[in-house]
CSV table of C-alpha atoms in Angstrom, one decimal:
chain,number,residue,atom,x,y,z
A,10,MET,CA,-6.9,-30.2,-12.7
A,11,LYS,CA,-8.8,-28.3,-10.0
A,12,LYS,CA,-8.7,-29.6,-6.4
A,13,ILE,CA,-11.7,-29.8,-4.1
A,14,LEU,CA,-11.9,-30.7,-0.4
A,15,ILE,CA,-15.1,-32.0,0.9
A,16,ILE,CA,-15.6,-31.7,4.8
A,17,ASP,CA,-18.6,-33.8,5.8
A,18,ASP,CA,-19.2,-36.1,8.7
A,19,GLU,CA,-21.7,-37.9,6.8
A,20,VAL,CA,-19.5,-40.5,5.1
A,21,ASN,CA,-22.0,-41.8,2.6
A,22,THR,CA,-22.7,-38.2,1.4
A,23,ALA,CA,-19.1,-37.3,1.2
A,24,LEU,CA,-18.3,-40.7,-0.9
A,25,LEU,CA,-21.1,-40.1,-3.4
A,26,LEU,CA,-20.2,-36.4,-3.9
A,27,SER,CA,-16.5,-37.3,-4.3
A,28,LYS,CA,-17.2,-39.9,-7.0
A,29,PHE,CA,-19.5,-37.6,-8.9
A,30,LEU,CA,-16.9,-34.8,-8.9
A,31,THR,CA,-14.0,-37.0,-9.8
A,32,ARG,CA,-16.2,-38.1,-12.9
A,33,ASN,CA,-16.5,-34.5,-13.9
A,34,GLY,CA,-12.7,-33.8,-14.0
A,35,PHE,CA,-11.9,-32.7,-10.3
A,36,GLU,CA,-9.3,-34.0,-8.0
A,37,VAL,CA,-11.2,-34.7,-4.8
A,38,THR,CA,-10.1,-35.3,-1.0
A,39,THR,CA,-12.5,-36.0,1.7
A,40,ALA,CA,-12.4,-35.2,5.6
A,41,SER,CA,-14.8,-36.5,7.9
A,42,SER,CA,-14.3,-33.7,10.6
A,43,GLY,CA,-13.2,-30.2,11.0
A,44,SER,CA,-9.9,-31.0,12.5
A,45,ASN,CA,-9.2,-33.6,9.7
A,46,GLY,CA,-10.1,-30.8,7.1
A,47,MET,CA,-7.6,-28.5,8.8
A,48,GLU,CA,-5.0,-31.1,8.6
A,49,GLN,CA,-5.8,-31.6,4.7
A,50,LEU,CA,-5.6,-27.9,4.2
A,51,LYS,CA,-2.2,-27.8,5.7
A,52,ASN,CA,-0.9,-30.6,3.6
A,53,SER,CA,-2.2,-29.4,0.2
A,54,GLU,CA,-3.6,-26.3,-1.7
A,55,TYR,CA,-7.3,-26.5,-2.7
A,56,ASN,CA,-9.1,-24.4,-5.1
A,57,LEU,CA,-12.5,-25.1,-3.4
A,58,VAL,CA,-13.7,-26.4,-0.1
A,59,LEU,CA,-17.3,-27.9,0.2
A,60,CYS,CA,-18.0,-27.8,4.0
A,61,ASP,CA,-21.0,-29.1,5.8
A,62,TYR,CA,-22.4,-26.5,8.2
A,63,ARG,CA,-23.0,-29.0,11.0
A,64,LEU,CA,-20.0,-31.0,11.8
A,65,GLU,CA,-19.4,-33.2,14.9
A,66,ASP,CA,-16.4,-31.2,16.2
A,67,THR,CA,-17.1,-27.6,14.9
A,68,ASP,CA,-19.4,-25.8,12.5
A,69,GLY,CA,-19.4,-24.0,9.1
A,70,ARG,CA,-19.0,-20.6,10.7
A,71,GLU,CA,-15.8,-21.6,12.5
A,72,MET,CA,-14.3,-23.5,9.4
A,73,LEU,CA,-15.1,-20.5,7.2
A,74,LYS,CA,-13.2,-18.1,9.6
A,75,TYR,CA,-10.2,-20.5,9.7
A,76,ILE,CA,-10.1,-20.9,5.8
A,77,LYS,CA,-10.5,-17.3,5.2
A,78,ASN,CA,-7.8,-16.3,7.7
A,79,ASN,CA,-5.3,-18.8,6.6
A,80,TYR,CA,-6.1,-19.8,3.1
A,81,PRO,CA,-7.7,-16.7,1.4
A,82,LYS,CA,-7.1,-18.1,-2.1
A,83,THR,CA,-9.3,-21.1,-1.5
A,84,GLY,CA,-13.0,-20.6,-2.1
A,85,VAL,CA,-15.7,-22.0,0.3
A,86,ILE,CA,-19.2,-23.2,-0.5
A,87,ILE,CA,-21.5,-24.4,2.5
A,88,ILE,CA,-23.6,-27.6,2.5
A,89,THR,CA,-26.7,-27.1,4.6
A,90,GLY,CA,-30.1,-28.5,5.5
A,91,TYR,CA,-33.2,-26.5,5.0
A,92,SER,CA,-33.3,-25.3,8.6
A,93,ASP,CA,-29.9,-23.9,8.2
A,94,ILE,CA,-30.5,-21.6,5.1
A,95,LYS,CA,-30.8,-18.4,7.4
A,96,MET,CA,-27.3,-19.2,8.8
A,97,ALA,CA,-26.0,-19.9,5.3
A,98,VAL,CA,-26.9,-16.6,3.9
A,99,GLU,CA,-25.1,-15.0,6.9
A,100,LEU,CA,-22.0,-17.1,6.1
A,101,ILE,CA,-22.1,-15.7,2.7
A,102,LYS,CA,-21.8,-12.3,4.0
A,103,MET,CA,-18.7,-13.5,5.9
A,104,GLY,CA,-17.1,-14.6,2.7
A,105,ALA,CA,-18.4,-18.0,1.6
A,106,TYR,CA,-19.1,-18.0,-2.2
A,107,ASP,CA,-22.5,-19.8,-2.0
A,108,TYR,CA,-24.4,-22.5,-0.2
A,109,ILE,CA,-26.1,-25.8,-1.5
A,110,THR,CA,-29.0,-27.3,0.3
A,111,LYS,CA,-29.7,-30.9,1.0
A,112,PRO,CA,-30.8,-33.1,-0.7
A,113,LEU,CA,-28.0,-32.6,-3.3
A,114,TYR,CA,-28.8,-32.4,-6.9
A,115,PRO,CA,-25.9,-33.2,-9.4
A,116,ASP,CA,-26.6,-30.4,-12.0
A,117,GLU,CA,-27.1,-27.8,-9.3
A,118,ILE,CA,-23.7,-28.9,-7.5
A,119,LEU,CA,-21.7,-28.9,-10.7
A,120,THR,CA,-23.0,-25.4,-11.8
A,121,THR,CA,-22.4,-23.9,-8.4
A,122,ILE,CA,-18.8,-25.2,-8.2
A,123,ASN,CA,-17.8,-24.2,-11.7
A,124,LYS,CA,-19.2,-20.6,-11.1
A,125,ALA,CA,-17.5,-20.5,-7.7
A,126,ILE,CA,-14.0,-21.4,-9.1
A,127,GLU,CA,-14.4,-19.0,-12.2
A,128,THR,CA,-15.6,-16.2,-9.9
A,129,HIS,CA,-13.0,-16.8,-7.2
A,130,TYR,CA,-10.2,-16.8,-9.7
A,131,ALA,CA,-11.4,-13.5,-11.2
A,132,LEU,CA,-11.4,-11.8,-7.6
A,133,LEU,CA,-8.0,-13.2,-6.8
A,134,GLU,CA,-6.7,-11.9,-10.1
A,135,ALA,CA,-8.0,-8.4,-9.4
A,136,ALA,CA,-6.8,-8.4,-5.9
A,137,ASP,CA,-3.2,-9.6,-6.9
A,138,GLN,CA,-3.1,-6.7,-9.4
A,139,GLU,CA,-4.3,-4.1,-6.7
A,140,ALA,CA,-1.7,-5.6,-4.2
A,141,SER,CA,1.2,-5.4,-6.8
A,142,ALA,CA,0.2,-1.8,-7.5
A,143,THR,CA,0.0,-0.8,-3.7
A,144,SER,CA,3.3,-2.8,-3.0
A,145,ALA,CA,5.1,-0.9,-5.8
A,146,ALA,CA,3.8,2.5,-4.5
A,147,VAL,CA,4.9,1.8,-0.9
A,148,SER,CA,8.2,0.2,-1.9
A,149,ASN,CA,9.0,3.5,-3.7
A,150,THR,CA,8.8,5.4,-0.4
A,151,LYS,CA,11.3,3.4,1.5
A,152,ALA,CA,14.8,4.7,1.9
A,153,GLY,CA,17.9,2.7,1.0
A,154,GLY,CA,18.3,-0.9,-0.4
A,155,SER,CA,17.7,-2.4,-3.8
A,156,SER,CA,14.3,-3.6,-5.1
A,157,LYS,CA,15.9,-7.1,-5.1
A,158,ASP,CA,16.4,-6.9,-1.3
A,159,LYS,CA,12.9,-5.5,-0.6
A,160,GLY,CA,11.4,-8.2,-2.6
A,161,LYS,CA,12.6,-10.8,0.1
A,162,GLN,CA,10.2,-9.2,2.6
A,163,VAL,CA,6.5,-10.2,2.7
A,164,MET,CA,4.4,-7.9,4.8
A,165,SER,CA,0.8,-7.9,5.9
A,166,ASN,CA,-1.6,-6.1,3.5
A,167,GLU,CA,-2.4,-3.7,6.3
A,168,PHE,CA,1.4,-2.9,7.0
A,169,VAL,CA,2.7,0.3,5.5
A,170,SER,CA,6.3,1.2,6.2
A,171,GLY,CA,7.6,4.7,6.1
A,172,ASN,CA,10.6,7.0,6.0
A,173,SER,CA,10.6,8.2,9.8
A,174,ARG,CA,13.3,6.9,12.1
A,175,ALA,CA,10.7,5.1,14.2
A,176,SER,CA,9.2,3.3,11.2
A,177,LYS,CA,12.6,2.1,10.1
A,178,GLU,CA,13.4,0.8,13.5
A,179,LEU,CA,10.1,-1.1,13.6
A,180,LEU,CA,10.9,-2.6,10.2
A,181,ARG,CA,14.4,-3.5,11.6
A,182,GLN,CA,12.9,-5.4,14.5
A,183,ILE,CA,10.5,-7.2,12.5
A,184,GLU,CA,13.3,-8.4,10.1
A,185,LEU,CA,15.3,-9.6,13.3
A,186,VAL,CA,12.7,-11.5,15.2
A,187,ALA,CA,10.6,-13.0,12.3
A,188,PRO,CA,12.9,-15.9,11.3
A,189,THR,CA,13.2,-17.1,15.1
A,190,ASN,CA,10.6,-19.0,17.2
A,191,TYR,CA,10.8,-16.3,19.9
A,192,SER,CA,7.5,-15.4,21.7
A,193,VAL,CA,6.9,-11.7,21.1
A,194,ILE,CA,5.2,-8.9,23.0
A,195,ILE,CA,4.1,-5.9,20.9
A,196,MET,CA,3.5,-2.9,23.1
A,197,GLY,CA,1.9,0.4,22.0
A,198,GLU,CA,-1.3,2.4,22.2
A,199,SER,CA,-4.5,1.3,20.7
A,200,GLY,CA,-4.9,1.6,16.9
A,201,THR,CA,-1.1,1.7,16.2
A,202,GLY,CA,-1.4,-1.5,13.9
A,203,LYS,CA,-0.1,-4.3,16.3
A,204,GLU,CA,-1.9,-7.0,14.5
A,205,SER,CA,-0.5,-6.1,11.2
A,206,VAL,CA,3.1,-6.2,12.7
A,207,ALA,CA,2.2,-9.7,14.1
A,208,LYS,CA,0.9,-10.8,10.7
A,209,SER,CA,4.2,-9.5,9.1
A,210,ILE,CA,6.3,-11.4,11.5
A,211,HIS,CA,4.3,-14.6,10.8
A,212,LEU,CA,4.6,-14.1,7.0
A,213,ASN,CA,8.4,-13.8,7.3
A,214,SER,CA,8.9,-16.9,9.5
A,215,SER,CA,9.3,-20.5,8.7
A,216,ARG,CA,5.6,-20.9,9.8
A,217,ARG,CA,4.3,-18.7,7.0
A,218,ASP,CA,2.5,-21.6,5.3
A,219,GLN,CA,0.7,-22.5,8.6
A,220,PRO,CA,-2.3,-20.9,10.3
A,221,PHE,CA,-2.3,-17.2,11.7
A,222,ILE,CA,-4.9,-17.1,14.3
A,223,ALA,CA,-5.9,-13.8,15.9
A,224,MET,CA,-7.8,-13.6,19.4
A,225,ASP,CA,-9.1,-10.5,20.8
A,226,CYS,CA,-8.8,-11.1,24.6
A,227,GLY,CA,-10.4,-7.7,25.4
A,228,SER,CA,-13.9,-8.9,24.3
A,229,LEU,CA,-13.7,-12.2,26.3
A,230,THR,CA,-15.8,-12.8,29.2
A,231,LYS,CA,-14.4,-15.0,32.1
A,232,GLU,CA,-17.0,-17.7,31.3
A,233,LEU,CA,-16.0,-17.8,27.6
A,234,ALA,CA,-12.3,-17.6,27.8
A,235,GLN,CA,-11.4,-21.3,28.6
A,236,SER,CA,-13.7,-22.5,25.8
A,237,GLU,CA,-12.2,-20.0,23.3
A,238,PHE,CA,-8.6,-20.9,24.3
A,239,PHE,CA,-8.8,-24.7,24.8
A,240,GLY,CA,-12.1,-25.8,23.2
A,241,HIS,CA,-14.7,-28.1,24.6
A,242,GLU,CA,-16.3,-31.4,24.0
A,243,LYS,CA,-20.0,-31.8,23.4
A,244,GLY,CA,-22.1,-32.0,26.4
A,245,SER,CA,-19.2,-30.9,28.7
A,246,PHE,CA,-21.3,-28.1,30.0
A,247,THR,CA,-24.8,-26.6,29.8
A,248,GLY,CA,-25.0,-25.1,26.2
A,249,ALA,CA,-22.2,-27.2,24.7
A,250,LEU,CA,-24.3,-28.5,21.9
A,251,TYR,CA,-21.3,-29.5,19.7
A,252,THR,CA,-17.6,-30.1,20.1
A,253,LYS,CA,-15.6,-26.9,19.8
A,254,ILE,CA,-11.9,-26.5,18.5
A,255,GLY,CA,-10.2,-23.9,20.6
A,256,HIS,CA,-7.9,-21.2,19.3
A,257,PHE,CA,-4.6,-23.1,20.4
A,258,GLU,CA,-5.7,-26.1,18.5
A,259,MET,CA,-6.5,-24.0,15.4
A,260,ALA,CA,-3.2,-22.4,15.3
A,261,ASN,CA,-1.2,-25.6,15.9
A,262,GLY,CA,1.9,-25.5,13.7
A,263,GLY,CA,1.5,-21.8,13.2
A,264,THR,CA,1.1,-18.6,15.1
A,265,LEU,CA,-1.4,-17.5,17.6
A,266,PHE,CA,-1.9,-13.9,18.2
A,267,LEU,CA,-3.4,-12.6,21.5
A,268,ASP,CA,-4.6,-8.9,21.4
A,269,GLU,CA,-5.0,-6.9,24.5
A,270,VAL,CA,-3.6,-9.7,26.7
A,271,GLY,CA,-3.5,-7.5,29.8
A,272,ASN,CA,-7.3,-7.8,30.0
A,273,LEU,CA,-7.3,-11.5,30.9
A,274,SER,CA,-8.5,-12.6,34.3
A,275,TYR,CA,-5.9,-13.9,36.8
A,276,ASP,CA,-7.3,-17.5,36.8
A,277,ILE,CA,-7.3,-17.6,32.9
A,278,GLN,CA,-3.6,-16.4,33.1
A,279,ALA,CA,-2.9,-19.4,35.2
A,280,ALA,CA,-4.4,-21.9,32.9
A,281,LEU,CA,-2.6,-20.1,29.9
A,282,LEU,CA,0.7,-20.5,31.7
A,283,ARG,CA,0.2,-24.3,32.1
A,284,THR,CA,-0.6,-24.6,28.4
A,285,VAL,CA,2.5,-22.4,27.3
A,286,GLN,CA,4.8,-24.3,29.7
A,287,GLU,CA,3.8,-27.9,28.9
A,288,ARG,CA,3.1,-27.3,25.2
A,289,LYS,CA,-0.1,-29.3,25.4
A,290,VAL,CA,-3.8,-28.5,25.4
A,291,LYS,CA,-6.8,-30.5,26.6
A,292,ARG,CA,-10.3,-29.5,25.7
A,293,ILE,CA,-13.0,-28.8,28.4
A,294,GLY,CA,-14.6,-32.2,29.2
A,295,SER,CA,-11.8,-34.3,27.5
A,296,THR,CA,-9.1,-36.5,29.0
A,297,LYS,CA,-7.0,-36.4,25.9
A,298,GLU,CA,-4.0,-34.1,25.6
A,299,ILE,CA,-3.1,-32.7,22.2
A,300,ASP,CA,0.6,-31.7,21.6
A,301,LEU,CA,1.1,-28.1,20.6
A,302,ASP,CA,3.7,-26.4,18.3
A,303,VAL,CA,2.5,-22.9,18.4
A,304,ARG,CA,4.4,-19.4,18.4
A,305,LEU,CA,2.9,-16.9,20.6
A,306,ILE,CA,2.7,-13.2,19.6
A,307,VAL,CA,0.8,-11.0,22.2
A,308,ALA,CA,-0.1,-7.4,22.2
A,309,THR,CA,-1.0,-4.8,25.1
A,310,ASN,CA,-1.8,-1.1,25.2
A,311,GLU,CA,-1.1,-1.3,29.0
A,312,ASN,CA,2.2,-1.3,31.0
A,313,LEU,CA,2.4,-5.0,32.0
A,314,GLN,CA,5.1,-4.3,34.4
A,315,ASP,CA,2.8,-1.9,36.3
A,316,SER,CA,0.0,-4.5,36.2
A,317,ILE,CA,2.4,-7.0,37.8
A,318,GLN,CA,3.3,-4.5,40.5
A,319,LYS,CA,-0.4,-4.1,41.2
A,320,GLY,CA,-1.1,-7.8,41.3
A,321,ARG,CA,-3.3,-7.8,38.1
A,322,PHE,CA,-0.8,-9.8,35.8
A,323,ARG,CA,1.4,-12.9,36.4
A,324,GLU,CA,5.0,-12.1,36.4
A,325,ASP,CA,5.9,-15.7,35.3
A,326,LEU,CA,3.5,-15.5,32.3
A,327,TYR,CA,5.0,-12.2,31.4
A,328,HIS,CA,8.5,-13.7,31.2
A,329,ARG,CA,7.1,-16.5,29.0
A,330,PHE,CA,5.7,-14.1,26.6
A,331,ASN,CA,8.7,-11.5,26.7
A,332,GLU,CA,11.3,-13.3,24.7
A,333,PHE,CA,11.4,-10.3,22.5
A,334,SER,CA,9.5,-7.0,22.7
A,335,ILE,CA,8.6,-4.5,20.0
A,336,TYR,CA,7.4,-1.0,20.8
A,337,MET,CA,4.8,0.4,18.3
A,338,PRO,CA,5.3,4.1,17.8
A,339,ALA,CA,2.3,6.3,18.1
A,340,LEU,CA,1.2,7.9,14.9
A,341,ARG,CA,2.1,11.4,16.1
A,342,GLU,CA,5.6,10.1,16.5
A,343,ARG,CA,6.0,9.2,12.8
A,344,GLY,CA,6.2,12.7,11.3
A,345,HIS,CA,5.5,12.7,7.6
A,346,ASP,CA,4.6,9.1,7.6
A,347,ILE,CA,1.2,10.4,8.5
A,348,ILE,CA,0.6,11.6,4.9
A,349,LEU,CA,2.2,8.5,3.4
A,350,LEU,CA,-0.5,6.5,5.3
A,351,ALA,CA,-3.2,8.8,4.5
A,352,GLU,CA,-2.4,8.5,0.7
A,353,HIS,CA,-2.3,4.6,1.2
A,354,PHE,CA,-5.8,4.6,2.8
A,355,LEU,CA,-7.1,7.1,0.2
A,356,ARG,CA,-6.1,4.7,-2.6
A,357,SER,CA,-8.0,1.8,-0.7
A,358,ALA,CA,-11.0,4.0,0.0
A,359,ASN,CA,-11.2,4.9,-3.7
A,360,GLN,CA,-11.3,1.4,-4.6
A,361,GLU,CA,-13.9,0.4,-2.0
A,362,LEU,CA,-16.1,3.4,-2.8
A,363,GLY,CA,-15.7,3.6,-6.5
A,364,ARG,CA,-14.5,7.1,-6.2
A,365,ASN,CA,-11.5,9.1,-7.8
A,366,VAL,CA,-10.4,11.4,-5.0
A,367,SER,CA,-6.6,12.0,-5.8
A,368,ARG,CA,-5.2,14.2,-3.2
A,369,LEU,CA,-5.4,16.0,0.1
A,370,SER,CA,-5.7,19.9,0.2
A,371,PRO,CA,-2.7,21.7,1.7
A,372,GLU,CA,-4.9,22.8,4.7
A,373,VAL,CA,-5.8,19.1,5.3
A,374,VAL,CA,-2.2,18.2,5.2
A,375,GLU,CA,-1.3,20.8,7.8
A,376,CYS,CA,-4.3,19.7,10.0
A,377,PHE,CA,-3.1,16.0,9.9
A,378,MET,CA,0.4,16.9,10.7
A,379,ASN,CA,-0.6,18.9,13.8
A,380,TYR,CA,-3.5,16.7,14.9
A,381,ARG,CA,-2.9,14.5,18.1
A,382,TRP,CA,-4.2,11.2,16.6
A,383,GLN,CA,-5.2,9.7,19.8
A,384,GLY,CA,-6.8,6.8,17.8
A,385,ASN,CA,-3.7,6.4,15.8
A,386,ILE,CA,-3.6,4.5,12.4
A,387,ARG,CA,-7.1,3.2,13.0
A,388,GLU,CA,-8.4,6.7,13.4
A,389,LEU,CA,-6.6,8.0,10.4
A,390,LYS,CA,-8.1,5.1,8.3
A,391,ASN,CA,-11.6,6.0,9.6
A,392,VAL,CA,-11.3,9.7,9.0
A,393,ILE,CA,-9.9,9.1,5.3
A,394,ARG,CA,-12.7,6.8,4.5
A,395,ARG,CA,-15.4,9.3,5.7
A,396,ALA,CA,-13.6,12.1,3.9
A,397,THR,CA,-13.5,10.1,0.6
A,398,LEU,CA,-17.2,9.4,0.9
A,399,LEU,CA,-18.0,13.2,1.6
A,400,SER,CA,-15.7,14.7,-0.9
A,401,GLU,CA,-17.4,16.1,-4.1
A,402,GLY,CA,-14.3,16.7,-6.1
A,403,ASP,CA,-11.0,15.1,-6.6
A,404,GLU,CA,-9.5,16.7,-3.4
A,405,ILE,CA,-10.2,16.1,0.3
A,406,GLN,CA,-10.9,19.6,1.9
A,407,MET,CA,-11.3,20.6,5.5
A,408,LYS,CA,-15.2,20.5,5.3
A,409,ALA,CA,-15.0,16.8,5.0
A,410,LEU,CA,-13.2,16.2,8.3
A,411,PRO,CA,-14.9,15.2,11.4
A,412,LEU,CA,-16.1,18.0,13.8
A,413,GLU,CA,-13.4,17.3,16.3
A,414,MET,CA,-10.6,17.7,13.9
A,415,LEU,CA,-12.1,21.0,12.7
A,416,ALA,CA,-12.3,22.3,16.2
A,417,TYR,CA,-8.8,21.0,17.1
A,418,SER,CA,-7.4,22.8,14.0
A,419,ARG,CA,-8.6,26.1,15.3
A,420,MET,CA,-7.9,26.0,18.9
A,421,PRO,CA,-4.5,26.5,20.8
A,422,MET,CA,-2.5,23.3,21.0
A,423,ASP,CA,-3.5,22.8,24.7
A,424,GLY,CA,-6.9,24.4,24.6
A,425,PRO,CA,-10.1,22.6,25.5
A,426,THR,CA,-12.6,21.2,23.0
A,427,ASN,CA,-16.4,21.3,23.6
A,428,SER,CA,-19.5,20.7,21.7
A,429,ALA,CA,-20.2,24.4,21.2
A,430,THR,CA,-16.9,24.7,19.4
A,431,PHE,CA,-17.9,21.6,17.3
A,432,VAL,CA,-21.0,23.5,16.3
A,433,GLY,CA,-19.3,26.7,15.5
A,434,MET,CA,-16.6,25.1,13.2
A,435,HIS,CA,-19.3,23.1,11.4
A,436,GLN,CA,-21.4,26.0,10.6
A,437,GLU,CA,-18.4,28.1,9.4
A,438,GLN,CA,-17.0,25.4,7.1
A,439,SER,CA,-20.5,24.4,5.6
A,440,SER,CA,-22.3,26.2,3.0
A,441,ALA,CA,-25.6,24.4,4.0
A,442,PRO,CA,-27.7,26.3,6.5
A,443,ALA,CA,-26.8,25.3,10.1
A,444,PRO,CA,-27.6,21.4,9.9
A,445,VAL,CA,-26.2,20.9,13.4
A,446,LYS,CA,-28.8,23.4,14.8
A,447,GLU,CA,-31.6,21.2,13.3
A,448,VAL,CA,-30.2,18.0,14.7
A,449,ARG,CA,-30.2,19.5,18.1
A,450,HIS,CA,-34.0,19.3,17.9
A,451,ASP,CA,-34.0,15.6,17.3
A,452,LEU,CA,-33.6,14.1,21.0
A,453,LYS,CA,-32.5,10.8,19.7
A,454,ASN,CA,-29.6,12.2,17.6
A,455,ALA,CA,-28.7,14.8,20.3
A,456,ALA,CA,-28.3,11.8,22.9
A,457,LEU,CA,-26.1,9.9,20.4
A,458,GLU,CA,-23.9,13.0,19.7
A,459,ALA,CA,-23.5,13.5,23.4
A,460,GLU,CA,-22.7,9.8,24.1
A,461,TYR,CA,-20.1,9.9,21.2
A,462,GLU,CA,-18.3,12.9,22.8
A,463,THR,CA,-18.4,11.4,26.2
A,464,ILE,CA,-17.0,8.1,25.1
A,465,LEU,CA,-14.4,9.8,22.9
A,466,LYS,CA,-13.3,12.1,25.8
A,467,VAL,CA,-12.9,9.2,28.3
A,468,LEU,CA,-11.1,7.0,25.8
A,469,ARG,CA,-8.6,9.9,25.2
A,470,GLU,CA,-8.1,10.5,28.9
A,471,VAL,CA,-7.1,7.0,29.5
A,472,ASN,CA,-5.2,6.6,26.3
A,473,PHE,CA,-7.6,4.3,24.6
A,474,ASN,CA,-7.4,1.7,27.4
A,475,LYS,CA,-10.9,0.1,27.1
A,476,THR,CA,-11.0,-1.6,30.5
A,477,LYS,CA,-10.3,1.7,32.3
A,478,ALA,CA,-12.7,3.6,30.0
A,479,ALA,CA,-15.4,1.1,30.8
A,480,GLU,CA,-14.9,1.5,34.6
A,481,ILE,CA,-15.1,5.4,34.3
A,482,LEU,CA,-18.1,5.1,32.2
A,483,LYS,CA,-19.8,2.6,34.6
A,484,ILE,CA,-20.5,0.1,31.8
A,485,ASP,CA,-19.1,-3.4,31.2
A,486,ARG,CA,-16.3,-3.7,28.7
A,487,LYS,CA,-18.5,-5.7,26.2
A,488,THR,CA,-21.1,-2.9,26.1
A,489,LEU,CA,-18.2,-0.4,25.6
A,490,TYR,CA,-17.1,-2.4,22.6
A,491,ASN,CA,-20.6,-2.5,21.1
A,492,LYS,CA,-20.9,1.3,21.5
A,493,MET,CA,-17.6,2.0,19.9
A,494,LYS,CA,-18.5,-0.2,16.9
A,495,ALA,CA,-21.8,1.7,16.5
A,496,ILE,CA,-20.1,5.0,16.4
A,497,ASN,CA,-17.3,3.7,14.2
A,498,LEU,CA,-14.5,3.9,16.9
A,499,GLY,CA,-14.1,0.0,17.1
A,500,LYS,CA,-11.6,-2.2,15.3
């Protein structure tokens, strides 16, 4: 019997819907709030969640994020009023199966639910088959150990192990710390895969069936940080139109991952320290304290010891986090793992784009092995996706690589890179008649290209530290994030 969870704070609507679905052969549970719905999801597995968009303590967007992050095998349908249809369509793009508008009609509800369950199961089956194939391919590259031993580990879908000494040491540290409740600091350059390691630690811990909540501290403004961490009550400040559940509360029982923790302001660090010490959280505008059982994993691309010396990071908070530390090797330190990762991303890109590109040319392999990879695994993934789209045959060739890589492959190892070199390399590699020269006549595109090169140059100079880059570029960090996303340099 298929299990459905209804999350709706209108008790009569939830009751009528529950009775109707029970008569039609479903096992139904109801929840009158977002927090109650989270508790129900922790206690039982559901095939489908029907969630009202407007709840007293949260909204459909937050619930959808929570369910997709922590219960990906559960489908979601949003219940909405007519005025919320635009938002509901946006939520479908975020992963909801469909939306149902009020007033509710029995035939429409039943048809939508049956289709949702049928479609969701078909997608899950296809995803499981792909995951099994990828897992088998990656496992074959690991040195030593029996297949039985390897099967005991559960890794994040984004995590790909390798044969290099650095990769094996990383895997050993994950195996050591995962079963404990230690707080962990993951240190390394941007793009090295810190979040995938955090997920792998969570999946191999006793909390694996509880929520894993990721929070990007780098994009938080000082004004929003407390609300995002601790939540707030409706009406607690101007603009608080509904009660919001904070990330600590959402992660209760599971793992909270804080990325770029070195970017938090000093006063937010103080509030965070109190929460970590007391294991209690209180929403803004509330007098009620909520007990916490949360494992903390934090990540940084900065030297926190240096930040402590400069008075930018609290030493007491650092020691709360630093019960165990993991160093993430840069991609250039991982040797032939670069090609292993490239082949993994090539398989993923083929599936995403419906292509059949099977290999890298020898010249591309050599280029990849010699390139500096300042953006690390994230940069490699973007390069492969782009090259897969541009490749005409079954092989990725040099002409499909970005201009900066073509320039780098032709210059001395410590030589400069400039836009003139980019143009020359592009013209030499392409059989088309000087397309870059034509683009130069388009002022808008020329400006965008110059902006791209400037941002990339500054990011490399500061080792992809976005706070420092924003200071040098004389823009705020949020603007930098938006520009990076627009030119495909973001997460």
